[in-house]
Tab-separated table of C-alpha atoms and ligand atoms in Angstrom:
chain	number	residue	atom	x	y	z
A	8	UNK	CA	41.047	-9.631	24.957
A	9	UNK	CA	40.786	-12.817	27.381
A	10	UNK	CA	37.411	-13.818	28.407
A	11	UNK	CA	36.389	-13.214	32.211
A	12	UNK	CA	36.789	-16.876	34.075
A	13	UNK	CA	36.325	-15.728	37.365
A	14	UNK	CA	33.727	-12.662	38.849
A	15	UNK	CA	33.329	-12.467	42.129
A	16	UNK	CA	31.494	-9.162	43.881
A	17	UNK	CA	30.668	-8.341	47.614
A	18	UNK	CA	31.626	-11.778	48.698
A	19	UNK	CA	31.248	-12.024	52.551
A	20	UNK	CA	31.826	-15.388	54.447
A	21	UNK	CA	30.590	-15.518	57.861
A	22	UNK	CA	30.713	-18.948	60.602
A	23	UNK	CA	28.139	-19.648	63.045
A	24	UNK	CA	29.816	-20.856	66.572
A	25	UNK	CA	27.685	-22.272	69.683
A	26	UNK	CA	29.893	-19.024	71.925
A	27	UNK	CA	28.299	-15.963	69.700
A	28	UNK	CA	24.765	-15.989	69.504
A	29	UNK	CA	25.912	-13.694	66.023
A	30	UNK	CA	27.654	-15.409	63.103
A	31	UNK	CA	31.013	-14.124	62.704
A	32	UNK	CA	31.804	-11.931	59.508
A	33	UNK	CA	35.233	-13.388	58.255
A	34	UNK	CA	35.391	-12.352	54.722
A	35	UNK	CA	33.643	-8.981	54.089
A	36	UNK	CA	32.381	-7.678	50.717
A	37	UNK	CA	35.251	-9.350	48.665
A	38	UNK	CA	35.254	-8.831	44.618
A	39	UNK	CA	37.415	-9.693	41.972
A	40	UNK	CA	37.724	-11.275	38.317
A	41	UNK	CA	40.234	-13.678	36.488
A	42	UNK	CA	40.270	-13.605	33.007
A	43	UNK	CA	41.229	-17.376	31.051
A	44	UNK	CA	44.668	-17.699	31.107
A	45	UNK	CA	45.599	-15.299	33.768
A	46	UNK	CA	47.673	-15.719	37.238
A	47	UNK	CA	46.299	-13.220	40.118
A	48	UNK	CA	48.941	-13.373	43.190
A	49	UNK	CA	47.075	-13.211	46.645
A	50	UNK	CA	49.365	-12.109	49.441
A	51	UNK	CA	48.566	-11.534	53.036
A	52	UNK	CA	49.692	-12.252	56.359
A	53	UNK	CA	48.275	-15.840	58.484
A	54	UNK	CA	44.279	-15.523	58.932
A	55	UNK	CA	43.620	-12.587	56.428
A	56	UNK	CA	41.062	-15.327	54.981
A	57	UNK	CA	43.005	-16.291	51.815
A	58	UNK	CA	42.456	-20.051	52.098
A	59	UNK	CA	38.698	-19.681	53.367
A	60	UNK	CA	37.932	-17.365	49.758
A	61	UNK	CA	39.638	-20.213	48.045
A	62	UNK	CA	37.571	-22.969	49.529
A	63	UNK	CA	34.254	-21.174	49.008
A	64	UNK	CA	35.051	-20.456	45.499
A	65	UNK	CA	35.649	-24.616	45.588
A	66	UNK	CA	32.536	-25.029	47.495
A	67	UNK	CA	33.781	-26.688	50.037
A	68	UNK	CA	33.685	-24.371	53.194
A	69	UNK	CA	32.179	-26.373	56.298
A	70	UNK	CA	29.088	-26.765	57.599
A	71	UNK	CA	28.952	-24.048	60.166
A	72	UNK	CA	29.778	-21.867	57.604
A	73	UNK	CA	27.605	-19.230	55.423
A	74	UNK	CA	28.792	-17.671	52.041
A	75	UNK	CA	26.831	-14.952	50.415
A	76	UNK	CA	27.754	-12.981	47.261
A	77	UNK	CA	25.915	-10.525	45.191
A	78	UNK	CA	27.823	-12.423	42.051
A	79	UNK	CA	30.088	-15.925	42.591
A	80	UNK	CA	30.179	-16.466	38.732
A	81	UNK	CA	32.500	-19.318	37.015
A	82	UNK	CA	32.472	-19.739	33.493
A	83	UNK	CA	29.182	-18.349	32.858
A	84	UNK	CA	27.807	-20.239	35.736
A	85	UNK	CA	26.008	-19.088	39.222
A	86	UNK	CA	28.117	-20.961	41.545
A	87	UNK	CA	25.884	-19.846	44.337
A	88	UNK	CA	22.719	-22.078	42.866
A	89	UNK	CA	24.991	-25.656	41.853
A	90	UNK	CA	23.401	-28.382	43.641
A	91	UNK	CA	25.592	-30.777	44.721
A	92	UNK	CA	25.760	-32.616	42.127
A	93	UNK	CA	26.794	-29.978	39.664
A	94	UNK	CA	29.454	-29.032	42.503
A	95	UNK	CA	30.782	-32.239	41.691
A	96	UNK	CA	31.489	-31.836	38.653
A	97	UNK	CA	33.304	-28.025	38.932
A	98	UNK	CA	35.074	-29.292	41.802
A	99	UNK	CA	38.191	-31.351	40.808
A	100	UNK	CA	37.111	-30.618	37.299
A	101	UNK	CA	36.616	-27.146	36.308
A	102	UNK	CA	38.183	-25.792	39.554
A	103	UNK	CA	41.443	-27.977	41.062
A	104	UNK	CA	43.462	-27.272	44.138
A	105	UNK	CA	46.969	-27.883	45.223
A	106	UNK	CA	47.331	-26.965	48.961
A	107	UNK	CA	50.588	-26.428	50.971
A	108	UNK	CA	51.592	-30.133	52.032
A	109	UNK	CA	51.360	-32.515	49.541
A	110	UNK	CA	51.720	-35.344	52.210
A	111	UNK	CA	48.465	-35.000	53.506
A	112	UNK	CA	46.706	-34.291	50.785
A	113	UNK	CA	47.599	-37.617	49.091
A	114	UNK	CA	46.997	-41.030	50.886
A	115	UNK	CA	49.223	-42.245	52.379
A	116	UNK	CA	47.852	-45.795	51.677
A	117	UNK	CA	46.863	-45.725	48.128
A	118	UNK	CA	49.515	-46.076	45.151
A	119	UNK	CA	49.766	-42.819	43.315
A	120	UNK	CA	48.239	-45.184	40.102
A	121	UNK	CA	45.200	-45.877	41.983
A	122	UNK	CA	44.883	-41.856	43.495
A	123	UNK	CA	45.793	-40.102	40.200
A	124	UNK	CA	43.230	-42.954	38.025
A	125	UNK	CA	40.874	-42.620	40.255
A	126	UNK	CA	40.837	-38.721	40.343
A	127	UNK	CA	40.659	-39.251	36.199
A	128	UNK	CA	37.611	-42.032	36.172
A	129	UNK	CA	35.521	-39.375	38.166
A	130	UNK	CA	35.675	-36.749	35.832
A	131	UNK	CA	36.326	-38.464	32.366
A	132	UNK	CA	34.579	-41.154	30.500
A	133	UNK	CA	37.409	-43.161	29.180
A	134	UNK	CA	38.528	-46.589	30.287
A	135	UNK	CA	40.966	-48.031	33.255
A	136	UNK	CA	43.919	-48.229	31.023
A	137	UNK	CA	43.452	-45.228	28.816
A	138	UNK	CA	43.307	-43.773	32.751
A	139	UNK	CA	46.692	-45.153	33.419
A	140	UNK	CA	47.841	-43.803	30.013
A	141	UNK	CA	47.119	-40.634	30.941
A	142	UNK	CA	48.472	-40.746	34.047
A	143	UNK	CA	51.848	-41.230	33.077
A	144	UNK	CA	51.614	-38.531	30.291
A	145	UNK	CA	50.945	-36.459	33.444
A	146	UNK	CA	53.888	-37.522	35.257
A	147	UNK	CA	55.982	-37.119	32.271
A	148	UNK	CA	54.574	-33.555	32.076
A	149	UNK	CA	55.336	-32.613	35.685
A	150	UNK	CA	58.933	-33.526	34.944
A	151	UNK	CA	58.695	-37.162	36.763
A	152	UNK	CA	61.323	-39.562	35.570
A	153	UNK	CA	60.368	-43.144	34.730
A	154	UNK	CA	56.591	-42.213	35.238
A	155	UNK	CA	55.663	-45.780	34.789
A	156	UNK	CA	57.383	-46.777	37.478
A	157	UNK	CA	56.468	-43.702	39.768
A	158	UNK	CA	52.713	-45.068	39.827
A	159	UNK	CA	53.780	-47.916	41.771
A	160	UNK	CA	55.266	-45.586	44.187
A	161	UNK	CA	52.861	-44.964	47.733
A	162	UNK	CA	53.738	-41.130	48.978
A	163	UNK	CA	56.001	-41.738	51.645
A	164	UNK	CA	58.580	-42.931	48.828
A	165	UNK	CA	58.214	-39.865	47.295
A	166	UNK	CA	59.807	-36.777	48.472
A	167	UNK	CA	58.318	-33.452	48.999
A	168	UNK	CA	59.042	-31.740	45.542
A	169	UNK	CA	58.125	-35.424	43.710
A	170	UNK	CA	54.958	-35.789	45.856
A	171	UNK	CA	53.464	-31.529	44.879
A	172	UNK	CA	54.279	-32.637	41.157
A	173	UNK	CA	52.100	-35.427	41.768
A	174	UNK	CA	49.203	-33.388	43.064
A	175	UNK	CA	49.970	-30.885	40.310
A	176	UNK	CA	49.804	-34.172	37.760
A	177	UNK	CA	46.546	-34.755	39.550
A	178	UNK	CA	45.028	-31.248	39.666
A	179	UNK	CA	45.471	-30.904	35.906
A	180	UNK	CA	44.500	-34.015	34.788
A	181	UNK	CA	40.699	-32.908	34.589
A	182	UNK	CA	41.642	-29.856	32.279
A	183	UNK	CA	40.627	-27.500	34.930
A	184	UNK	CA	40.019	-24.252	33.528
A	185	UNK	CA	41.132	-22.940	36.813
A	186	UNK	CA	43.924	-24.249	39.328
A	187	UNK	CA	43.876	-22.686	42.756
A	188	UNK	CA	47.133	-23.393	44.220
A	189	UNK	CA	47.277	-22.358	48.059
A	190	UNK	CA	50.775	-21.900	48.857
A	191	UNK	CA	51.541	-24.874	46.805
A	192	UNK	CA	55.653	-24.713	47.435
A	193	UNK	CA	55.873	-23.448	51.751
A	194	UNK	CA	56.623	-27.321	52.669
A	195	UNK	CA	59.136	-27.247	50.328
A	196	UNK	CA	63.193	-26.096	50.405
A	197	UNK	CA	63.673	-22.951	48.483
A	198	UNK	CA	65.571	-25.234	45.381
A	199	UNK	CA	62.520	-27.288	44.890
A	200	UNK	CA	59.884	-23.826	45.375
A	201	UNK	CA	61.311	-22.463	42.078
A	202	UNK	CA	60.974	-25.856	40.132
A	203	UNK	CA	57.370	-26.245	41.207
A	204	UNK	CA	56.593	-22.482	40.261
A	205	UNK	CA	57.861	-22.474	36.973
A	206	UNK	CA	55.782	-25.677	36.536
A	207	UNK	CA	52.958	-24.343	37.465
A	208	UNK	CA	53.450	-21.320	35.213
A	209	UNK	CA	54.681	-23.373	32.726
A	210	UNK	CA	50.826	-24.993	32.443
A	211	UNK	CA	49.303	-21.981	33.015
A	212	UNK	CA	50.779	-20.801	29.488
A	213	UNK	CA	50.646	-23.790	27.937
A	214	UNK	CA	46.874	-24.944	28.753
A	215	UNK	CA	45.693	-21.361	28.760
A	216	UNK	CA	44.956	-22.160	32.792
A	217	UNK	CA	44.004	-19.176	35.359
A	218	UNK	CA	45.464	-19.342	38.284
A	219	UNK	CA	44.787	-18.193	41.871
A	220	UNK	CA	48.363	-18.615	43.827
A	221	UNK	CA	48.414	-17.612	47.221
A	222	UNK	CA	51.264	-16.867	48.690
A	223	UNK	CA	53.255	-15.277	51.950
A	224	UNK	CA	56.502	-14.325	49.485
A	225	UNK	CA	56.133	-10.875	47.765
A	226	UNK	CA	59.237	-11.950	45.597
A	227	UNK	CA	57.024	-15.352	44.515
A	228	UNK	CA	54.269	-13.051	43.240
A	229	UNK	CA	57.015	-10.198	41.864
A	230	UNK	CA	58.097	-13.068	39.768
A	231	UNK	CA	55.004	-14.983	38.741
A	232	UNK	CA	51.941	-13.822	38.999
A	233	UNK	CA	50.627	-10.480	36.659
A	234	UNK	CA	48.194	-8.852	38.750
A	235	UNK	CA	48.188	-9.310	42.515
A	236	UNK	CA	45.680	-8.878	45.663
A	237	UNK	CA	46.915	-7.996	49.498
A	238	UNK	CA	44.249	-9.436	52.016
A	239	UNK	CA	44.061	-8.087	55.474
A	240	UNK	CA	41.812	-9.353	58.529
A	241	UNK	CA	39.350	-10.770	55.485
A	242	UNK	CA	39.267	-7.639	53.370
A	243	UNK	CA	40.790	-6.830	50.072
A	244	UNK	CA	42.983	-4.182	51.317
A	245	UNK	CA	45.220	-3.002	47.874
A	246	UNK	CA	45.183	-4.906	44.877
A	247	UNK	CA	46.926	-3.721	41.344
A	248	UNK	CA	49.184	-5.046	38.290
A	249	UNK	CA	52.108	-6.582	40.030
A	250	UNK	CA	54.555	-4.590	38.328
A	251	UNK	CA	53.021	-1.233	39.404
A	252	UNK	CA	52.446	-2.499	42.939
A	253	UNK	CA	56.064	-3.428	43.448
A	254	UNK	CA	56.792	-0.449	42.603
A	255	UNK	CA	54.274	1.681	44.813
A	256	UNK	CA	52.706	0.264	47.484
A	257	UNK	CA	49.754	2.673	48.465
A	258	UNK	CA	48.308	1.082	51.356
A	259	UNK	CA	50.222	1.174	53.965
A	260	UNK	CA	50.189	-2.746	55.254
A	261	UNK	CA	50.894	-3.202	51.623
A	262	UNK	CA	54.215	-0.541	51.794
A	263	UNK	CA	54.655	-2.823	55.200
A	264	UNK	CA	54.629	-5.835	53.651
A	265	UNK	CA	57.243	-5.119	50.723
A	266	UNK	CA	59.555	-3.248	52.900
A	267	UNK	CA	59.968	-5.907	55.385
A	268	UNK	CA	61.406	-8.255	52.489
A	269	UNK	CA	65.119	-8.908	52.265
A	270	UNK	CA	67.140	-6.223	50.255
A	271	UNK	CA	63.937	-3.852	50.351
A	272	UNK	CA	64.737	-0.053	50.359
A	273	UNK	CA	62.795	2.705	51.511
A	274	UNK	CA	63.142	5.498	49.611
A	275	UNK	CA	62.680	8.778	51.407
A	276	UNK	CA	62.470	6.797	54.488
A	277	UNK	CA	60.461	7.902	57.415
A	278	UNK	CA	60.955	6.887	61.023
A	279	UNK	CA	58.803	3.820	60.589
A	280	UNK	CA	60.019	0.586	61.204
A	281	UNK	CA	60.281	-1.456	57.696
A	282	UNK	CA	58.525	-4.549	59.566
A	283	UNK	CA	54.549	-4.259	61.074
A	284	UNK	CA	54.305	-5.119	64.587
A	285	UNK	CA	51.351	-6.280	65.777
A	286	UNK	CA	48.981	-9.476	64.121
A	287	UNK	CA	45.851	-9.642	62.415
A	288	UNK	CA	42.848	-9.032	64.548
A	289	UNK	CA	40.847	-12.560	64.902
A	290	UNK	CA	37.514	-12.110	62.911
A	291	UNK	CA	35.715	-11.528	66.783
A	292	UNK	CA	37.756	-8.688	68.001
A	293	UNK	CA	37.784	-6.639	64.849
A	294	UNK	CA	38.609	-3.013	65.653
A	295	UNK	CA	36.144	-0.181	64.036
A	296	UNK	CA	36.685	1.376	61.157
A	297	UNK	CA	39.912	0.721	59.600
A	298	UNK	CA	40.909	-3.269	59.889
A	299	UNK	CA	44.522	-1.918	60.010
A	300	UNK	CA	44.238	1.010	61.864
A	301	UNK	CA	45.952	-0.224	65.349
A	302	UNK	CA	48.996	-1.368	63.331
A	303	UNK	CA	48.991	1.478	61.009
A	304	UNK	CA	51.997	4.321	61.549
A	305	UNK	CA	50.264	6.848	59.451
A	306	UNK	CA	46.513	6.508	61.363
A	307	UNK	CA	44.772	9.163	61.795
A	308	UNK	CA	41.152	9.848	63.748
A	309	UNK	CA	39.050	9.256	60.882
A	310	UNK	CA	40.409	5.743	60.077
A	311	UNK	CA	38.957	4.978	63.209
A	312	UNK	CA	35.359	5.444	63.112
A	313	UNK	CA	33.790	3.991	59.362
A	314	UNK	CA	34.643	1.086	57.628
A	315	UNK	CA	36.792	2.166	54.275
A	316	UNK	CA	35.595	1.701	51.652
A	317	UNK	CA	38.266	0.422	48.546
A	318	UNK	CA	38.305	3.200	45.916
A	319	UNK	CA	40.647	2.907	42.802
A	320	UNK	CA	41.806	-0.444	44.687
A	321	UNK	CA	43.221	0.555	47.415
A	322	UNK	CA	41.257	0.534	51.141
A	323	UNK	CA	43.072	3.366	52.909
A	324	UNK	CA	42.172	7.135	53.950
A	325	UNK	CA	45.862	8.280	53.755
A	326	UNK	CA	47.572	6.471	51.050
A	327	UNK	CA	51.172	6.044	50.977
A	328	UNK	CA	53.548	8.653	49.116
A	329	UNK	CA	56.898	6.826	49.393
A	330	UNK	CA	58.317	4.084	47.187
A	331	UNK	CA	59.836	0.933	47.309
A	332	UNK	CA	62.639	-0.211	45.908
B	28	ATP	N1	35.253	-23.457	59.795
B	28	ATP	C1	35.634	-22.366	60.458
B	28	ATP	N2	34.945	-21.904	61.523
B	28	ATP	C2	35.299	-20.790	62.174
B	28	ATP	N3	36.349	-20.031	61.830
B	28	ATP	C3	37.090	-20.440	60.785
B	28	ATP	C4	36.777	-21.629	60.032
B	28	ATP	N4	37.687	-21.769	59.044
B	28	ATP	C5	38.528	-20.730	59.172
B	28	ATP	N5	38.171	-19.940	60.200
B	28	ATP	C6	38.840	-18.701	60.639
B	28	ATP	O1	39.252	-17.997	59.519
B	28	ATP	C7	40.596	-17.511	59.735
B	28	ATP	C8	41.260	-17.230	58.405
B	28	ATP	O2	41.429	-18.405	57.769
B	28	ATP	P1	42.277	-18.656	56.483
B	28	ATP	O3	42.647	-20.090	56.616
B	28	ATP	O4	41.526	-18.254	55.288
B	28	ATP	O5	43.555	-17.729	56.626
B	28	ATP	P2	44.767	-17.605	55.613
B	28	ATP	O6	44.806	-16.197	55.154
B	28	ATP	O7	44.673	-18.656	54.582
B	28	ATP	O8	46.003	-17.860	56.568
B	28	ATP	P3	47.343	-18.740	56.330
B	28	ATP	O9	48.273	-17.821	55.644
B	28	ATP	O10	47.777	-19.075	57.723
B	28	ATP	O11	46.991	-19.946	55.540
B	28	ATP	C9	41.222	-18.585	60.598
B	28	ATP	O12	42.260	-18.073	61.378
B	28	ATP	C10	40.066	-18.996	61.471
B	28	ATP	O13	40.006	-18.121	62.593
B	29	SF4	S1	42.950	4.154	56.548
B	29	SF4	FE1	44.246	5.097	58.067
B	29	SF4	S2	44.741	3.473	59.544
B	29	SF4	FE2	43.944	2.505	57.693
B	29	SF4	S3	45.716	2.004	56.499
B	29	SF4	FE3	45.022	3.998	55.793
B	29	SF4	S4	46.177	5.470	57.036
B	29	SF4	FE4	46.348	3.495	58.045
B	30	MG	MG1	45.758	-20.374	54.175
C-alpha cells in the first residue's frame, strides 16, 4: 500500500474585495488525499475553482486572498505553518506546476539553458555545468531531439508541443514528489495533447510521481488518470475510481458532464437534454442550498434550502439511476 502524499480536509478559500464588505467563499470545505505515485483527474466546468485549489496547495494564491484548512498536509508536513522560506523550498521542488500555455510561462527573453539551469541551481547544490548536464538529460527525457542544441533555443523558436516538454523538463528537474499539471495540453492540437499525456504518465510511473491533472476532457481523465474528482461552483461535487465513475455517474452535473461528450449514450434515456444549460454561478451570487440546483433536471424542493453535504462521495439529494455508456 502507497503512502498518503497529499491530505487535504475542509479546505475553504475565500478573497477579500474593496465591493463586499464580506470575503467571498470560493472554495468551500474541500478534502482529498493522493497517495505517492498516484494520478487523481480533476474535471469541472470554467470557474468551479480547480486552478485556485491548485495554487493554494502551491502557496501561491494572492494577496487578497485567505486559505483555511482543518488539514493542508504534504509529505508529513503542515503546509499551513511553512514560512516563506520553507515555501520556497516545496514550491518548484517538492510541488511543480505545468499550466495551460507554455508560452507564457517561459520567458520569452531568456534561453531555455539559462531558464531550465536556473530553475536547477535554486533547488540543487551542484555546479553550473553539472546544471547544464542535467538539463539536457531532461530534454532527452521529454523526447527533445538534439537537446544540446535545444538549450540555445529562446521560446518563440520552439513550438507549442516542444515548448510544454520544456516546462515538463523543467517541472521535473527538482524530483518533485508531486507535479500539478493544470490543463497542461488545451493550447495544444489534439496530435501533440496525446504525446504530452503519455509523457507525463510516462514519469509519473517511472519516478513514482503523484499527479494532480486538471482537465475539461472526460476522455483525458477516462484514459489517464485512476481516480477522478468533478468540481462545481468550488465544491467537490462527485468524486470516485475513474473506471466506476465512467461507468455511473451519480451526481447529476457529473451524468451531465459525460453525456454531453462525443459518442456518449444514455441508457434508459429520459427527456433531459445530454448537454447542461446554464453556467456556474460566480462565487457572489451563489444560489442556496444545492450549488447545482438551478441547472439540475432532477431538483427537487429540498435541494433548495441546505447546503449538501457529500456522503459516500457524491454531493446530491437525488442521485442518478441511469448509466452511461
Ligand atoms: N485573486 C482572486 N480574487 C478574486 N477572485 C478570484 C481570484 N482568483 C480567482 N478568483 C475567482 O475564482 C474563480 C474560479 O477560479 P479558477 O481559476 O480556480 O477556476 P477554474 O476551475 O480553474 O476554471 P478554468 O477551467 O477556466 O481554468 C474565478 O472565476 C474568479 O472569479
Ligand atoms: S441535490 Fe438536487 S438539485 Fe442538487 S444535484 Fe442533486 S438532485 Fe440536483
Ligand atoms: Mg483553471
Amino acid at each position: 500500500m502507497s503512502e498518503t502524499l497529499l491530505e487535504v480536509s475542509n479546505l475553504n478559500i475565500f478573497f477579500k474585495s474593496d465591493k463586499n464588505p464580506e470575503p467571498i467563499h470560493a472554495v468551500r470545505d474541500l478534502s482529498f488525499s493522493l497517495k505517492q505515485g498516484e494520478m487523481l483527474g480533476v474535471v469541472g466546468e470554467s470557474g468551479s475553482g480547480k486552478s485556485i485549489t491548485n495554487l493554494a496547495l502551491m502557496g501561491i494564491l494572492g494577496d487578497n486572498s485567505i486559505v483555511k484548512a482543518d488539514k493542508l498536509h504534504f509529505n508529513n508536513r503542515d503546509l499551513l505553518t511553512l514560512k516563506e522560506q520553507e515555501w520556497q523550498k516545496v514550491r518548484g521542488g517538492e510541488i511543480s506546476m505545468i499550466f495551460q500555455d507554455p508560452m507564457t510561462a517561459l520567458n520569452p527573453f531568456l534561453t531555455v539553458e539559462f531558464q531550465i539551469v536556473e530553475t536547477i541551481l535554486a533547488h540543487k547544490k551542484i555546479s553550473k555545468k553539472e546544471a547544464r548536464e542535467l538539463a539536457i538529460e531532461l530534454l532527452a527525457q521529454v523526447g527533445i531531439t538534439s537537446p544540446a542544441e535545444r538549450l540555445k533555443a529562446y521560446p518563440f523558436e520552439l513550438s507549442g508541443g516542444m515548448a510544454q516538454r520544456v516546462m515538463i523538463a523543467m517541472a521535473i528537474s527538482t524530483g518533485p514528489k508531486l507535479l500539478i499539471a493544470d490543463e497542461p495540453t488545451t493550447a495544444l492540437d489534439v496530435t501533440i495533447q496525446k504525446q504530452i499525456l503519455t509523457l507525463i504518465k510516462s514519469l509519473q510511473e517511472k519516478n513514482n510521481m503523484s499527479v494532480i491533472l486538471v482537465t475539461h476532457d472526460l476522455g483525458v481523465v477516462s484514459e489517464f488518470s485512476e481516480r477522478v474528482q468533478v468540481m462545481y461552483a468550488g465544491e467537490l461535487v462527485e468524486t470516485a475510481m475513474t473506471k466506476k465513475l465512467i461507468q455511473h455517474p451519480y451526481h447529476p452535473y457529473s451524468y451531465g458532464l459525460l453525456s454531453s461528450r462525443p459518442g456518449a449514450v444514455v441508457r434508459a434515456a429520459k427527456s433531459d437534454l445530454p448537454s447542461i444549460p446554464g453556467i456556474v454561478p460566480a462565487f457572489h451570487q451563489r444560489p442556496t442550498g444545492c450549488q447545482f440546483h438551478p441547472r439540475c433536471p432532477h431538483v427537487q424542493n429540498d435541494c433548495i434550502s441546505s447546503p449538501i453535504a457529500l456522503e459516500n462521495g457524491i454531493r446530491c439529494l437525488h442521485p442518478m439511476k441511469e448509466e452511461v455508456v
